[in-house]
PDB file of C-alpha atoms in Angstrom:
ATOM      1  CA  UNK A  42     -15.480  -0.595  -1.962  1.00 53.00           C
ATOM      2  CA  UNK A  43     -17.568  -1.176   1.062  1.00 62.00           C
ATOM      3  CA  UNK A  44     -16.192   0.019   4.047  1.00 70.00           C
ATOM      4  CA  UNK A  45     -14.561  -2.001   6.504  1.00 81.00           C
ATOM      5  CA  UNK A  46     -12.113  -1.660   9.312  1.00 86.00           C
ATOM      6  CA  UNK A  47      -8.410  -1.740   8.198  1.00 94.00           C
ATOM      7  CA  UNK A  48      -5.211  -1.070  10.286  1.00 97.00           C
ATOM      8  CA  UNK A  49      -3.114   2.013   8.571  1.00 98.00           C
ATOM      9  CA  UNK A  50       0.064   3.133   9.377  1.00 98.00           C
ATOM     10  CA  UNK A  51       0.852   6.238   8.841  1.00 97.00           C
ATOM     11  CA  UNK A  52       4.006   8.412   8.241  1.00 94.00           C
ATOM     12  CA  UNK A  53       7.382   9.815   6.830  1.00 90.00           C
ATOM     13  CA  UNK A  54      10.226   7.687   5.558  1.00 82.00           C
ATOM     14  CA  UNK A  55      12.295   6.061   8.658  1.00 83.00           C
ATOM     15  CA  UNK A  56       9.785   6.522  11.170  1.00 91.00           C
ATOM     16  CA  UNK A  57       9.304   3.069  11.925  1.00 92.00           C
ATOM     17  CA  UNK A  58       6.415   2.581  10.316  1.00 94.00           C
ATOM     18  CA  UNK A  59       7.268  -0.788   8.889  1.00 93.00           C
ATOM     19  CA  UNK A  60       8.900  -2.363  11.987  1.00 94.00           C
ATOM     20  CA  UNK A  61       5.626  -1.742  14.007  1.00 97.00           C
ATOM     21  CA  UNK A  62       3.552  -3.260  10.890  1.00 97.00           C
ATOM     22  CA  UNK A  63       5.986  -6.193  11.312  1.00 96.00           C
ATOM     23  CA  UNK A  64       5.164  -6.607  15.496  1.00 97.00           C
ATOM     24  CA  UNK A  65       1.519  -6.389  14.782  1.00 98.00           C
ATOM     25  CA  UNK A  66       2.038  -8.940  12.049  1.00 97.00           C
ATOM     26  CA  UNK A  67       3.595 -11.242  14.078  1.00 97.00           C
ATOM     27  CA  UNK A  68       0.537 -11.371  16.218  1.00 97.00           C
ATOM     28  CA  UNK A  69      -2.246 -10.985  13.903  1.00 96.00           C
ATOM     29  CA  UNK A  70      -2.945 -12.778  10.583  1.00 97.00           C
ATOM     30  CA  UNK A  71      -2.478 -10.322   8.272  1.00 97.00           C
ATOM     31  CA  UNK A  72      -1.325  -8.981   5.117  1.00 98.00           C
ATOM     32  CA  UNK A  73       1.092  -5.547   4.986  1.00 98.00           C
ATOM     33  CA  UNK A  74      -0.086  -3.393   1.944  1.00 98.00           C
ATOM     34  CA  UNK A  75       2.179  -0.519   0.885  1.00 96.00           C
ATOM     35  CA  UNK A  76       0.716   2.669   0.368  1.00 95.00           C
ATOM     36  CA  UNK A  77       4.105   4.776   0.016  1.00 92.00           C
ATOM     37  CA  UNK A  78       4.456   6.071  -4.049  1.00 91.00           C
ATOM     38  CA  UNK A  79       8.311   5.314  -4.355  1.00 88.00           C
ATOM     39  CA  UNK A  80       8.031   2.307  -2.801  1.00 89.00           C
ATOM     40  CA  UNK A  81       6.087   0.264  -5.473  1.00 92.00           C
ATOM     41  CA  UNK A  82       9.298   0.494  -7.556  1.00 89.00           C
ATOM     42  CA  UNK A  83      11.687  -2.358  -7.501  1.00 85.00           C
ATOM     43  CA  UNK A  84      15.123  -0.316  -7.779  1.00 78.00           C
ATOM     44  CA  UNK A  85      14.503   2.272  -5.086  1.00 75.00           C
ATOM     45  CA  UNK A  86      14.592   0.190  -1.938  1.00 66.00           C
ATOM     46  CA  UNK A  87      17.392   1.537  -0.535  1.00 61.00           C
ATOM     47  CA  UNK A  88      16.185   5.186  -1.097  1.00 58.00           C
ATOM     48  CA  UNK A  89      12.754   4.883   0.675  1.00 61.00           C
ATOM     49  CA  UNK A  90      13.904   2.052   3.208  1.00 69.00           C
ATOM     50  CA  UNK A  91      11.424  -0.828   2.151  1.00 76.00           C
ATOM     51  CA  UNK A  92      11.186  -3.667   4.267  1.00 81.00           C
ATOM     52  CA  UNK A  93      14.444  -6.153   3.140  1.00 82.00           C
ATOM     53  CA  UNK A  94      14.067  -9.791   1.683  1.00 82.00           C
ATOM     54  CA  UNK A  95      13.806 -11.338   4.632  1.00 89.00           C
ATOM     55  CA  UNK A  96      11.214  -9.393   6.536  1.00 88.00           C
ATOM     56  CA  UNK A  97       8.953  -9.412   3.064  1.00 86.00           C
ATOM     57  CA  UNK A  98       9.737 -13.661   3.080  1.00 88.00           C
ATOM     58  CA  UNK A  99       8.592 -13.703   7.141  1.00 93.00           C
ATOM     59  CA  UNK A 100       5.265 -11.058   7.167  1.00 95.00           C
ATOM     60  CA  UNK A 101       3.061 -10.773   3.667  1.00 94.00           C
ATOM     61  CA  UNK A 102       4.069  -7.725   2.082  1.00 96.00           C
ATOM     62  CA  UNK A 103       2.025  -6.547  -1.186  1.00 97.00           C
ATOM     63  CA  UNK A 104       2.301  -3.866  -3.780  1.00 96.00           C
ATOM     64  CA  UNK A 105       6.249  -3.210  -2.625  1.00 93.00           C
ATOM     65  CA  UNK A 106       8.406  -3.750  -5.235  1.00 88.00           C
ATOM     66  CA  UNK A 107       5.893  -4.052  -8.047  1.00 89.00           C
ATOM     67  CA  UNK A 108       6.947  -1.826 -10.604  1.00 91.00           C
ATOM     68  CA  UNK A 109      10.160  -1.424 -13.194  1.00 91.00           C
ATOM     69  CA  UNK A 110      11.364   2.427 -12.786  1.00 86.00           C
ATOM     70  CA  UNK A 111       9.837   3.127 -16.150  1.00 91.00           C
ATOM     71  CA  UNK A 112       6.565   2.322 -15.346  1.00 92.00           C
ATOM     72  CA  UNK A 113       4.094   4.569 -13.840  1.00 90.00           C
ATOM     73  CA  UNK A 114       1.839   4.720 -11.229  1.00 92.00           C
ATOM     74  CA  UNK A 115      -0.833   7.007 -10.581  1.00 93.00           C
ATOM     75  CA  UNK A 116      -3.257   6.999  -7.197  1.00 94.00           C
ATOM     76  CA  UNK A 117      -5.926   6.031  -8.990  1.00 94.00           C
ATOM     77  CA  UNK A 118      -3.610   2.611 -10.423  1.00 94.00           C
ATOM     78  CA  UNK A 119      -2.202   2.208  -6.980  1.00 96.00           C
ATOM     79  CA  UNK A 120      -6.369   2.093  -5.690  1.00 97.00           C
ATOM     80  CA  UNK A 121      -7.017  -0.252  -7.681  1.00 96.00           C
ATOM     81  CA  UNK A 122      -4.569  -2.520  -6.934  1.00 97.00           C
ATOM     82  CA  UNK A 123      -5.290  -1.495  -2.845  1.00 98.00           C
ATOM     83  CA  UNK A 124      -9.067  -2.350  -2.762  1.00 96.00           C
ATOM     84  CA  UNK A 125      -8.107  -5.857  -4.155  1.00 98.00           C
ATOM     85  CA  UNK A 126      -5.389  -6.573  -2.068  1.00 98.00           C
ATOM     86  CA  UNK A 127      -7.634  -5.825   1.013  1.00 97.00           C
ATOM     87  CA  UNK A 128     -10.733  -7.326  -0.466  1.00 96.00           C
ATOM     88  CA  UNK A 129      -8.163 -10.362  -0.593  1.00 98.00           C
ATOM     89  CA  UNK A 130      -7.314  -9.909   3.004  1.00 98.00           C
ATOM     90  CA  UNK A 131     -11.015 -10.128   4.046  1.00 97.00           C
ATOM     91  CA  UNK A 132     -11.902 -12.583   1.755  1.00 97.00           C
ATOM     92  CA  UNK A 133      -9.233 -14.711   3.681  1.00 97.00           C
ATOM     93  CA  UNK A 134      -9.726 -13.540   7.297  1.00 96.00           C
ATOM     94  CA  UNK A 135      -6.163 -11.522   7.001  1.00 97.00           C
ATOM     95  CA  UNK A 136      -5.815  -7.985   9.186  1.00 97.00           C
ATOM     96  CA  UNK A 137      -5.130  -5.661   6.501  1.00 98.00           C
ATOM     97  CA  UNK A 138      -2.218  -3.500   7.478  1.00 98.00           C
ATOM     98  CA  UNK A 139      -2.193  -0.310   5.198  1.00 98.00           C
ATOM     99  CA  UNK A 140       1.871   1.236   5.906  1.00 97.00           C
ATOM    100  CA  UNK A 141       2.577   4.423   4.027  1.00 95.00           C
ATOM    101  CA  UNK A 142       3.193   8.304   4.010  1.00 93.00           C
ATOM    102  CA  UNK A 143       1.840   8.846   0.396  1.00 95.00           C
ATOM    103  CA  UNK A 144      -1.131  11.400   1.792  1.00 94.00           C
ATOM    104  CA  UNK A 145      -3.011  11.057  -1.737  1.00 96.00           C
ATOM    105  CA  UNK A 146      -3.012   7.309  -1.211  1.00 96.00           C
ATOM    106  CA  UNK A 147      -4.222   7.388   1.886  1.00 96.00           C
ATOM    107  CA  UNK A 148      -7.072  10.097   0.709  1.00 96.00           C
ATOM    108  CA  UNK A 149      -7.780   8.254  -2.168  1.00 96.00           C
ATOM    109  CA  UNK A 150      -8.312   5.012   0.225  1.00 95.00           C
ATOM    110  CA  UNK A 151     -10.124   6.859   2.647  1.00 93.00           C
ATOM    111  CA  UNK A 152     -12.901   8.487   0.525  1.00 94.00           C
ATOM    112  CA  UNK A 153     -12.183   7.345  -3.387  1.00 93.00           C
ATOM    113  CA  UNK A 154     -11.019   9.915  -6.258  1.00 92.00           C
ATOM    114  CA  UNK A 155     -13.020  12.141  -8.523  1.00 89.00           C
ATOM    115  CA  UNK A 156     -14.129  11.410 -11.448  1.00 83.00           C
ATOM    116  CA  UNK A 157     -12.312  13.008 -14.375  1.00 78.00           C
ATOM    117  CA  UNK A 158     -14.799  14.266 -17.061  1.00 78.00           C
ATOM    118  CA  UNK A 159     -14.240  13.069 -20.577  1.00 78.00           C
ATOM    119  CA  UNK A 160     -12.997  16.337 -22.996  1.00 80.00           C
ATOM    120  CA  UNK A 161     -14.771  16.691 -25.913  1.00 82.00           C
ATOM    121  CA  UNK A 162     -13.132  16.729 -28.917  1.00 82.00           C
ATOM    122  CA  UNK A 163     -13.404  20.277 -30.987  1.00 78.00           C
TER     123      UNK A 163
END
């Protein structure tokens, strides 16, 4: 992914991460992309304290939400779903907003993942 500047957020659950993504939002066209690993699962927003319904309807919130509990999600998934939502963003003119405390995420955004060498078969 080519590098270009994006806003991130960074920190533990109930910090207030998402509330100040929300009052730059409201000032900035922009998308909110969540980089948090529980939080891509649609039954655990109470647990992690995802935005609510309304706040997602008022500010563009991606990748919250996304998956069914039995459904993984691995960093290098979640990436891949990232670079496109922020190549989306610039492709539009939208501030991407990166809101999180998944470190790996972050990491993974920051400087990409390693690749894993095929095993040969004995």
């Amino acid at each position: 992914m080519e590098k270009r500047d994006i806003l991130v957020i960074f920190g533990p659950t109930a910090s207030g991460k998402s509330k100040l993504a929300t009052q730059i939002a409201s000032k900035h066209k922009s998308a909110i992309i969540n980089f948090d690993s529980l939080q891509v699962y649609k039954d655990l927003k109470i647990l992690t304290d995802r935005p609510d319904d309304e706040i997602c309807k008022k500010f563009d919130h991606r990748l919250y939400g996304m998956l069914k509990g039995n459904e993984s999600c691995s960093a290098a998934i979640w990436l891949e779903k990232a670079e496109h939502e922020i190549n989306n963003c610039f492709d539009n003119k939208l501030l991407p907003i990166v809101v999180g405390g998944t470190g790996l995420y972050l990491k993974a955004l920051m400087d990409g993942l390693s690749e894993i060498p095929s095993i040969k078969k004995i």
